PDB file of C-alpha atoms in Angstrom:
ATOM      1  CA  UNK A   1      25.186 149.672 140.697  1.00 60.00           C
ATOM      2  CA  UNK A   2      27.443 146.673 142.566  1.00 65.00           C
ATOM      3  CA  UNK A   3      30.386 146.034 141.230  1.00 67.00           C
ATOM      4  CA  UNK A   4      32.348 142.943 142.073  1.00 67.00           C
ATOM      5  CA  UNK A   5      36.583 142.891 142.176  1.00 65.00           C
ATOM      6  CA  UNK A   6      38.116 141.065 139.315  1.00 65.00           C
ATOM      7  CA  UNK A   7      40.680 138.631 139.902  1.00 64.00           C
ATOM      8  CA  UNK A   8      43.144 137.593 137.401  1.00 62.00           C
ATOM      9  CA  UNK A   9      42.857 133.838 136.993  1.00 65.00           C
ATOM     10  CA  UNK A  10      46.326 132.898 134.880  1.00 63.00           C
ATOM     11  CA  UNK A  11      48.990 134.323 132.824  1.00 65.00           C
ATOM     12  CA  UNK A  12      48.116 136.754 129.728  1.00 80.00           C
ATOM     13  CA  UNK A  13      49.710 135.208 126.146  1.00 81.00           C
ATOM     14  CA  UNK A  14      52.354 138.062 126.528  1.00 84.00           C
ATOM     15  CA  UNK A  15      53.998 136.448 129.859  1.00 85.00           C
ATOM     16  CA  UNK A  16      53.664 133.198 128.332  1.00 86.00           C
ATOM     17  CA  UNK A  17      56.088 134.334 125.960  1.00 89.00           C
ATOM     18  CA  UNK A  18      58.107 136.012 127.827  1.00 91.00           C
ATOM     19  CA  UNK A  19      58.917 132.975 129.690  1.00 91.00           C
ATOM     20  CA  UNK A  20      59.060 130.970 126.639  1.00 93.00           C
ATOM     21  CA  UNK A  21      61.700 133.339 125.198  1.00 95.00           C
ATOM     22  CA  UNK A  22      63.650 133.491 128.422  1.00 95.00           C
ATOM     23  CA  UNK A  23      63.655 129.551 129.144  1.00 95.00           C
ATOM     24  CA  UNK A  24      64.726 129.556 125.310  1.00 94.00           C
ATOM     25  CA  UNK A  25      68.176 131.885 125.830  1.00 95.00           C
ATOM     26  CA  UNK A  26      68.670 129.745 129.623  1.00 94.00           C
ATOM     27  CA  UNK A  27      69.095 126.149 126.799  1.00 94.00           C
ATOM     28  CA  UNK A  28      70.990 128.104 124.468  1.00 93.00           C
ATOM     29  CA  UNK A  29      73.715 128.651 126.949  1.00 91.00           C
ATOM     30  CA  UNK A  30      73.343 125.445 128.723  1.00 93.00           C
ATOM     31  CA  UNK A  31      73.798 124.132 124.804  1.00 91.00           C
ATOM     32  CA  UNK A  32      77.158 125.792 124.647  1.00 87.00           C
ATOM     33  CA  UNK A  33      78.455 125.190 127.583  1.00 88.00           C
ATOM     34  CA  UNK A  34      77.914 121.935 126.228  1.00 89.00           C
ATOM     35  CA  UNK A  35      79.861 122.462 123.289  1.00 86.00           C
ATOM     36  CA  UNK A  36      82.442 124.024 124.733  1.00 84.00           C
ATOM     37  CA  UNK A  37      82.812 121.304 127.721  1.00 85.00           C
ATOM     38  CA  UNK A  38      83.054 118.987 124.703  1.00 84.00           C
ATOM     39  CA  UNK A  39      85.457 120.426 122.903  1.00 82.00           C
ATOM     40  CA  UNK A  40      87.996 120.941 125.910  1.00 82.00           C
ATOM     41  CA  UNK A  41      87.467 117.177 126.308  1.00 85.00           C
ATOM     42  CA  UNK A  42      88.508 115.932 123.260  1.00 84.00           C
ATOM     43  CA  UNK A  43      91.524 119.247 123.215  1.00 87.00           C
ATOM     44  CA  UNK A  44      92.940 117.516 126.401  1.00 88.00           C
ATOM     45  CA  UNK A  45      92.839 114.216 124.683  1.00 90.00           C
ATOM     46  CA  UNK A  46      94.540 114.941 121.890  1.00 90.00           C
ATOM     47  CA  UNK A  47      97.433 115.951 124.268  1.00 91.00           C
ATOM     48  CA  UNK A  48      97.340 113.236 125.934  1.00 93.00           C
ATOM     49  CA  UNK A  49      97.896 111.115 123.389  1.00 93.00           C
ATOM     50  CA  UNK A  50     100.374 113.186 122.003  1.00 93.00           C
ATOM     51  CA  UNK A  51     102.403 113.211 125.171  1.00 94.00           C
ATOM     52  CA  UNK A  52     102.182 109.453 125.464  1.00 93.00           C
ATOM     53  CA  UNK A  53     103.363 109.044 121.773  1.00 92.00           C
ATOM     54  CA  UNK A  54     106.068 111.697 122.133  1.00 93.00           C
ATOM     55  CA  UNK A  55     107.511 109.990 125.567  1.00 93.00           C
ATOM     56  CA  UNK A  56     107.390 106.122 123.338  1.00 91.00           C
ATOM     57  CA  UNK A  57     109.366 108.700 121.091  1.00 90.00           C
ATOM     58  CA  UNK A  58     111.762 109.305 123.492  1.00 91.00           C
ATOM     59  CA  UNK A  59     112.455 105.718 124.959  1.00 89.00           C
ATOM     60  CA  UNK A  60     112.947 104.321 121.955  1.00 87.00           C
ATOM     61  CA  UNK A  61     115.784 107.227 121.188  1.00 87.00           C
ATOM     62  CA  UNK A  62     117.084 106.008 124.814  1.00 86.00           C
ATOM     63  CA  UNK A  63     117.065 102.598 124.182  1.00 85.00           C
ATOM     64  CA  UNK A  64     118.832 103.010 120.969  1.00 83.00           C
ATOM     65  CA  UNK A  65     121.766 105.552 121.260  1.00 81.00           C
ATOM     66  CA  UNK A  66     123.938 104.170 119.131  1.00 79.00           C
ATOM     67  CA  UNK A  67     121.298 105.429 116.022  1.00 78.00           C
ATOM     68  CA  UNK A  68     120.201 108.626 117.423  1.00 73.00           C
ATOM     69  CA  UNK A  69     121.499 110.193 113.940  1.00 76.00           C
ATOM     70  CA  UNK A  70     119.239 107.920 112.225  1.00 79.00           C
ATOM     71  CA  UNK A  71     116.434 109.145 113.713  1.00 80.00           C
ATOM     72  CA  UNK A  72     116.925 112.579 112.293  1.00 78.00           C
ATOM     73  CA  UNK A  73     117.819 111.527 108.869  1.00 68.00           C
ATOM     74  CA  UNK A  74     115.263 111.378 105.764  1.00 59.00           C
ATOM     75  CA  UNK A  75     113.517 107.934 106.943  1.00 57.00           C
ATOM     76  CA  UNK A  76     111.372 108.031 103.776  1.00 57.00           C
ATOM     77  CA  UNK A  77     108.626 110.234 105.803  1.00 57.00           C
ATOM     78  CA  UNK A  78     110.327 113.137 106.301  1.00 52.00           C
ATOM     79  CA  UNK A  79     109.120 115.968 104.016  1.00 48.00           C
ATOM     80  CA  UNK A  80     111.550 119.396 104.267  1.00 49.00           C
ATOM     81  CA  UNK A  81     114.554 120.191 106.064  1.00 47.00           C
ATOM     82  CA  UNK A  82     113.309 120.771 109.661  1.00 56.00           C
ATOM     83  CA  UNK A  83     112.433 116.784 109.929  1.00 66.00           C
ATOM     84  CA  UNK A  84     109.147 117.491 109.656  1.00 72.00           C
ATOM     85  CA  UNK A  85     106.957 114.016 109.308  1.00 76.00           C
ATOM     86  CA  UNK A  86     103.557 114.759 108.005  1.00 73.00           C
ATOM     87  CA  UNK A  87     102.112 111.571 105.810  1.00 73.00           C
ATOM     88  CA  UNK A  88     103.253 108.111 105.904  1.00 73.00           C
ATOM     89  CA  UNK A  89     105.016 106.720 102.732  1.00 64.00           C
ATOM     90  CA  UNK A  90     102.628 104.345 100.160  1.00 55.00           C
ATOM     91  CA  UNK A  91     104.735 101.486 100.693  1.00 48.00           C
ATOM     92  CA  UNK A  92     105.725 101.146 104.221  1.00 46.00           C
ATOM     93  CA  UNK A  93     108.888  98.799 104.966  1.00 50.00           C
ATOM     94  CA  UNK A  94     108.040  95.499 106.379  1.00 50.00           C
ATOM     95  CA  UNK A  95     107.864  95.175 109.884  1.00 57.00           C
ATOM     96  CA  UNK A  96     111.165  93.291 110.527  1.00 62.00           C
ATOM     97  CA  UNK A  97     113.245  95.765 112.593  1.00 69.00           C
ATOM     98  CA  UNK A  98     110.056  96.269 115.371  1.00 62.00           C
ATOM     99  CA  UNK A  99     111.288  96.441 118.635  1.00 55.00           C
ATOM    100  CA  UNK A 100     108.018  94.737 119.779  1.00 56.00           C
ATOM    101  CA  UNK A 101     109.590  92.032 122.038  1.00 53.00           C
ATOM    102  CA  UNK A 102     109.892  88.862 120.554  1.00 48.00           C
ATOM    103  CA  UNK A 103     110.990  90.279 116.800  1.00 47.00           C
ATOM    104  CA  UNK A 104     112.472  87.669 114.981  1.00 46.00           C
ATOM    105  CA  UNK A 105     114.944  89.673 113.046  1.00 47.00           C
ATOM    106  CA  UNK A 106     115.937  91.704 116.256  1.00 50.00           C
ATOM    107  CA  UNK A 107     116.994  88.427 117.938  1.00 49.00           C
ATOM    108  CA  UNK A 108     118.559  86.785 114.690  1.00 54.00           C
ATOM    109  CA  UNK A 109     121.058  89.678 115.001  1.00 59.00           C
ATOM    110  CA  UNK A 110     119.940  91.093 111.372  1.00 68.00           C
ATOM    111  CA  UNK A 111     118.792  94.752 112.276  1.00 75.00           C
ATOM    112  CA  UNK A 112     121.139  97.305 112.154  1.00 79.00           C
ATOM    113  CA  UNK A 113     120.183 100.077 114.676  1.00 80.00           C
ATOM    114  CA  UNK A 114     119.859 102.417 112.036  1.00 80.00           C
ATOM    115  CA  UNK A 115     116.802 100.072 110.816  1.00 80.00           C
ATOM    116  CA  UNK A 116     115.436 100.018 114.082  1.00 81.00           C
ATOM    117  CA  UNK A 117     115.505 103.719 114.159  1.00 82.00           C
ATOM    118  CA  UNK A 118     113.533 103.774 110.718  1.00 81.00           C
ATOM    119  CA  UNK A 119     110.515 100.952 111.796  1.00 81.00           C
ATOM    120  CA  UNK A 120     110.207 103.400 115.138  1.00 84.00           C
ATOM    121  CA  UNK A 121     109.201 106.365 113.240  1.00 83.00           C
ATOM    122  CA  UNK A 122     107.110 104.295 111.511  1.00 82.00           C
ATOM    123  CA  UNK A 123     105.786 102.802 113.996  1.00 84.00           C
ATOM    124  CA  UNK A 124     104.915 105.487 116.417  1.00 86.00           C
ATOM    125  CA  UNK A 125     104.096 108.098 113.431  1.00 85.00           C
ATOM    126  CA  UNK A 126     102.225 105.622 111.151  1.00 82.00           C
ATOM    127  CA  UNK A 127     100.814 103.175 113.255  1.00 78.00           C
ATOM    128  CA  UNK A 128      97.416 101.551 113.351  1.00 72.00           C
ATOM    129  CA  UNK A 129      95.330 102.436 116.038  1.00 75.00           C
ATOM    130  CA  UNK A 130      98.147 104.456 118.197  1.00 80.00           C
ATOM    131  CA  UNK A 131     100.342 106.597 115.734  1.00 85.00           C
ATOM    132  CA  UNK A 132     100.259 109.868 115.393  1.00 88.00           C
ATOM    133  CA  UNK A 133      99.047 109.347 111.562  1.00 85.00           C
ATOM    134  CA  UNK A 134      95.682 107.948 113.209  1.00 86.00           C
ATOM    135  CA  UNK A 135      95.601 109.165 116.113  1.00 88.00           C
ATOM    136  CA  UNK A 136      95.473 113.182 115.734  1.00 89.00           C
ATOM    137  CA  UNK A 137      93.563 115.045 112.974  1.00 88.00           C
ATOM    138  CA  UNK A 138      95.974 116.684 111.069  1.00 87.00           C
ATOM    139  CA  UNK A 139      99.292 115.407 113.065  1.00 88.00           C
ATOM    140  CA  UNK A 140     103.542 115.884 112.478  1.00 89.00           C
ATOM    141  CA  UNK A 141     106.152 114.506 114.133  1.00 89.00           C
ATOM    142  CA  UNK A 142     109.091 116.950 113.932  1.00 88.00           C
ATOM    143  CA  UNK A 143     112.616 116.305 115.180  1.00 87.00           C
ATOM    144  CA  UNK A 144     115.485 118.530 115.813  1.00 86.00           C
ATOM    145  CA  UNK A 145     118.632 118.314 117.338  1.00 85.00           C
ATOM    146  CA  UNK A 146     121.368 121.869 118.931  1.00 84.00           C
ATOM    147  CA  UNK A 147     123.730 119.680 118.143  1.00 81.00           C
ATOM    148  CA  UNK A 148     126.907 120.899 120.207  1.00 80.00           C
ATOM    149  CA  UNK A 149     129.687 120.349 118.378  1.00 80.00           C
ATOM    150  CA  UNK A 150     128.964 121.270 114.590  1.00 79.00           C
ATOM    151  CA  UNK A 151     132.371 120.760 113.719  1.00 82.00           C
ATOM    152  CA  UNK A 152     132.695 116.471 113.569  1.00 79.00           C
ATOM    153  CA  UNK A 153     130.010 115.936 110.706  1.00 74.00           C
ATOM    154  CA  UNK A 154     127.482 113.919 113.164  1.00 75.00           C
ATOM    155  CA  UNK A 155     123.925 115.817 112.576  1.00 75.00           C
ATOM    156  CA  UNK A 156     123.633 115.437 116.397  1.00 79.00           C
ATOM    157  CA  UNK A 157     126.344 114.475 118.512  1.00 79.00           C
ATOM    158  CA  UNK A 158     125.977 112.881 121.378  1.00 79.00           C
ATOM    159  CA  UNK A 159     124.981 114.948 124.625  1.00 81.00           C
ATOM    160  CA  UNK A 160     123.060 117.372 122.718  1.00 84.00           C
ATOM    161  CA  UNK A 161     119.823 118.425 122.612  1.00 87.00           C
ATOM    162  CA  UNK A 162     116.654 116.292 121.001  1.00 88.00           C
ATOM    163  CA  UNK A 163     113.353 118.137 120.930  1.00 90.00           C
ATOM    164  CA  UNK A 164     110.284 116.211 119.418  1.00 91.00           C
ATOM    165  CA  UNK A 165     107.167 118.508 118.393  1.00 92.00           C
ATOM    166  CA  UNK A 166     104.408 117.178 117.526  1.00 92.00           C
ATOM    167  CA  UNK A 167     101.115 119.236 116.102  1.00 91.00           C
ATOM    168  CA  UNK A 168      97.497 118.887 115.700  1.00 91.00           C
ATOM    169  CA  UNK A 169      94.263 120.380 115.113  1.00 87.00           C
ATOM    170  CA  UNK A 170      92.103 121.531 117.121  1.00 83.00           C
ATOM    171  CA  UNK A 171      88.338 122.904 116.521  1.00 70.00           C
ATOM    172  CA  UNK A 172      87.712 126.134 118.965  1.00 68.00           C
ATOM    173  CA  UNK A 173      84.371 127.357 116.259  1.00 60.00           C
ATOM    174  CA  UNK A 174      81.524 124.645 116.622  1.00 56.00           C
ATOM    175  CA  UNK A 175      80.852 125.431 113.283  1.00 59.00           C
ATOM    176  CA  UNK A 176      84.388 125.037 111.108  1.00 57.00           C
ATOM    177  CA  UNK A 177      85.725 128.497 111.831  1.00 57.00           C
ATOM    178  CA  UNK A 178      88.893 129.453 113.356  1.00 52.00           C
ATOM    179  CA  UNK A 179      90.117 125.827 113.686  1.00 65.00           C
ATOM    180  CA  UNK A 180      93.554 125.913 115.504  1.00 82.00           C
ATOM    181  CA  UNK A 181      96.705 124.414 115.722  1.00 86.00           C
ATOM    182  CA  UNK A 182      98.348 122.697 119.111  1.00 88.00           C
ATOM    183  CA  UNK A 183     101.313 121.386 120.245  1.00 90.00           C
ATOM    184  CA  UNK A 184     103.844 119.656 122.129  1.00 93.00           C
ATOM    185  CA  UNK A 185     107.088 120.429 122.215  1.00 93.00           C
ATOM    186  CA  UNK A 186     109.384 117.751 124.279  1.00 92.00           C
ATOM    187  CA  UNK A 187     113.620 118.234 124.828  1.00 91.00           C
ATOM    188  CA  UNK A 188     115.281 116.193 125.741  1.00 89.00           C
ATOM    189  CA  UNK A 189     118.744 114.219 126.127  1.00 88.00           C
ATOM    190  CA  UNK A 190     119.626 111.266 124.816  1.00 84.00           C
ATOM    191  CA  UNK A 191     121.514 109.252 127.153  1.00 74.00           C
ATOM    192  CA  UNK A 192     120.736 111.148 129.719  1.00 67.00           C
ATOM    193  CA  UNK A 193     118.658 110.418 133.183  1.00 60.00           C
ATOM    194  CA  UNK A 194     115.168 111.289 132.741  1.00 57.00           C
TER     195      UNK A 194
END
């Protein structure tokens, strides 16, 4: 009796299933990496926006040194004693004291330093398409001052350190569990060289 050797001709169903499972696990790993990369990119974008807005407010305060106390006053935005701004007022004041070049009210001298400070806060926090409220999810702005002379009656004596803190929500979990708050903190002294 002659027996002929049998040669394997193709893969069995078990081998195909194992290969499909391995490929599926690899694709899930790639998808997870892609989600993490998108989260990191979005968080980096928010951090860059927050840094730009903090620098913009710092520059505005330095340009309006006589009103540094007015930036810490209740301008209709503050919701607690720590000067945290978390919502825009329902009826914002007209932009007559904007620090944008060519503003007619500034040219006519009808705006005080306090008016300009209030407008600066409104533009940085509530500005359409560029403000904290519009650009950062759950964004808040906090202004504080470490007053160097508490006996003079000023909220923030000239030469005292002011701190700008901007916070926003970041998503760490793709399913919405475990959202975190991120922040930047920028201390500076108005009137001092950068």
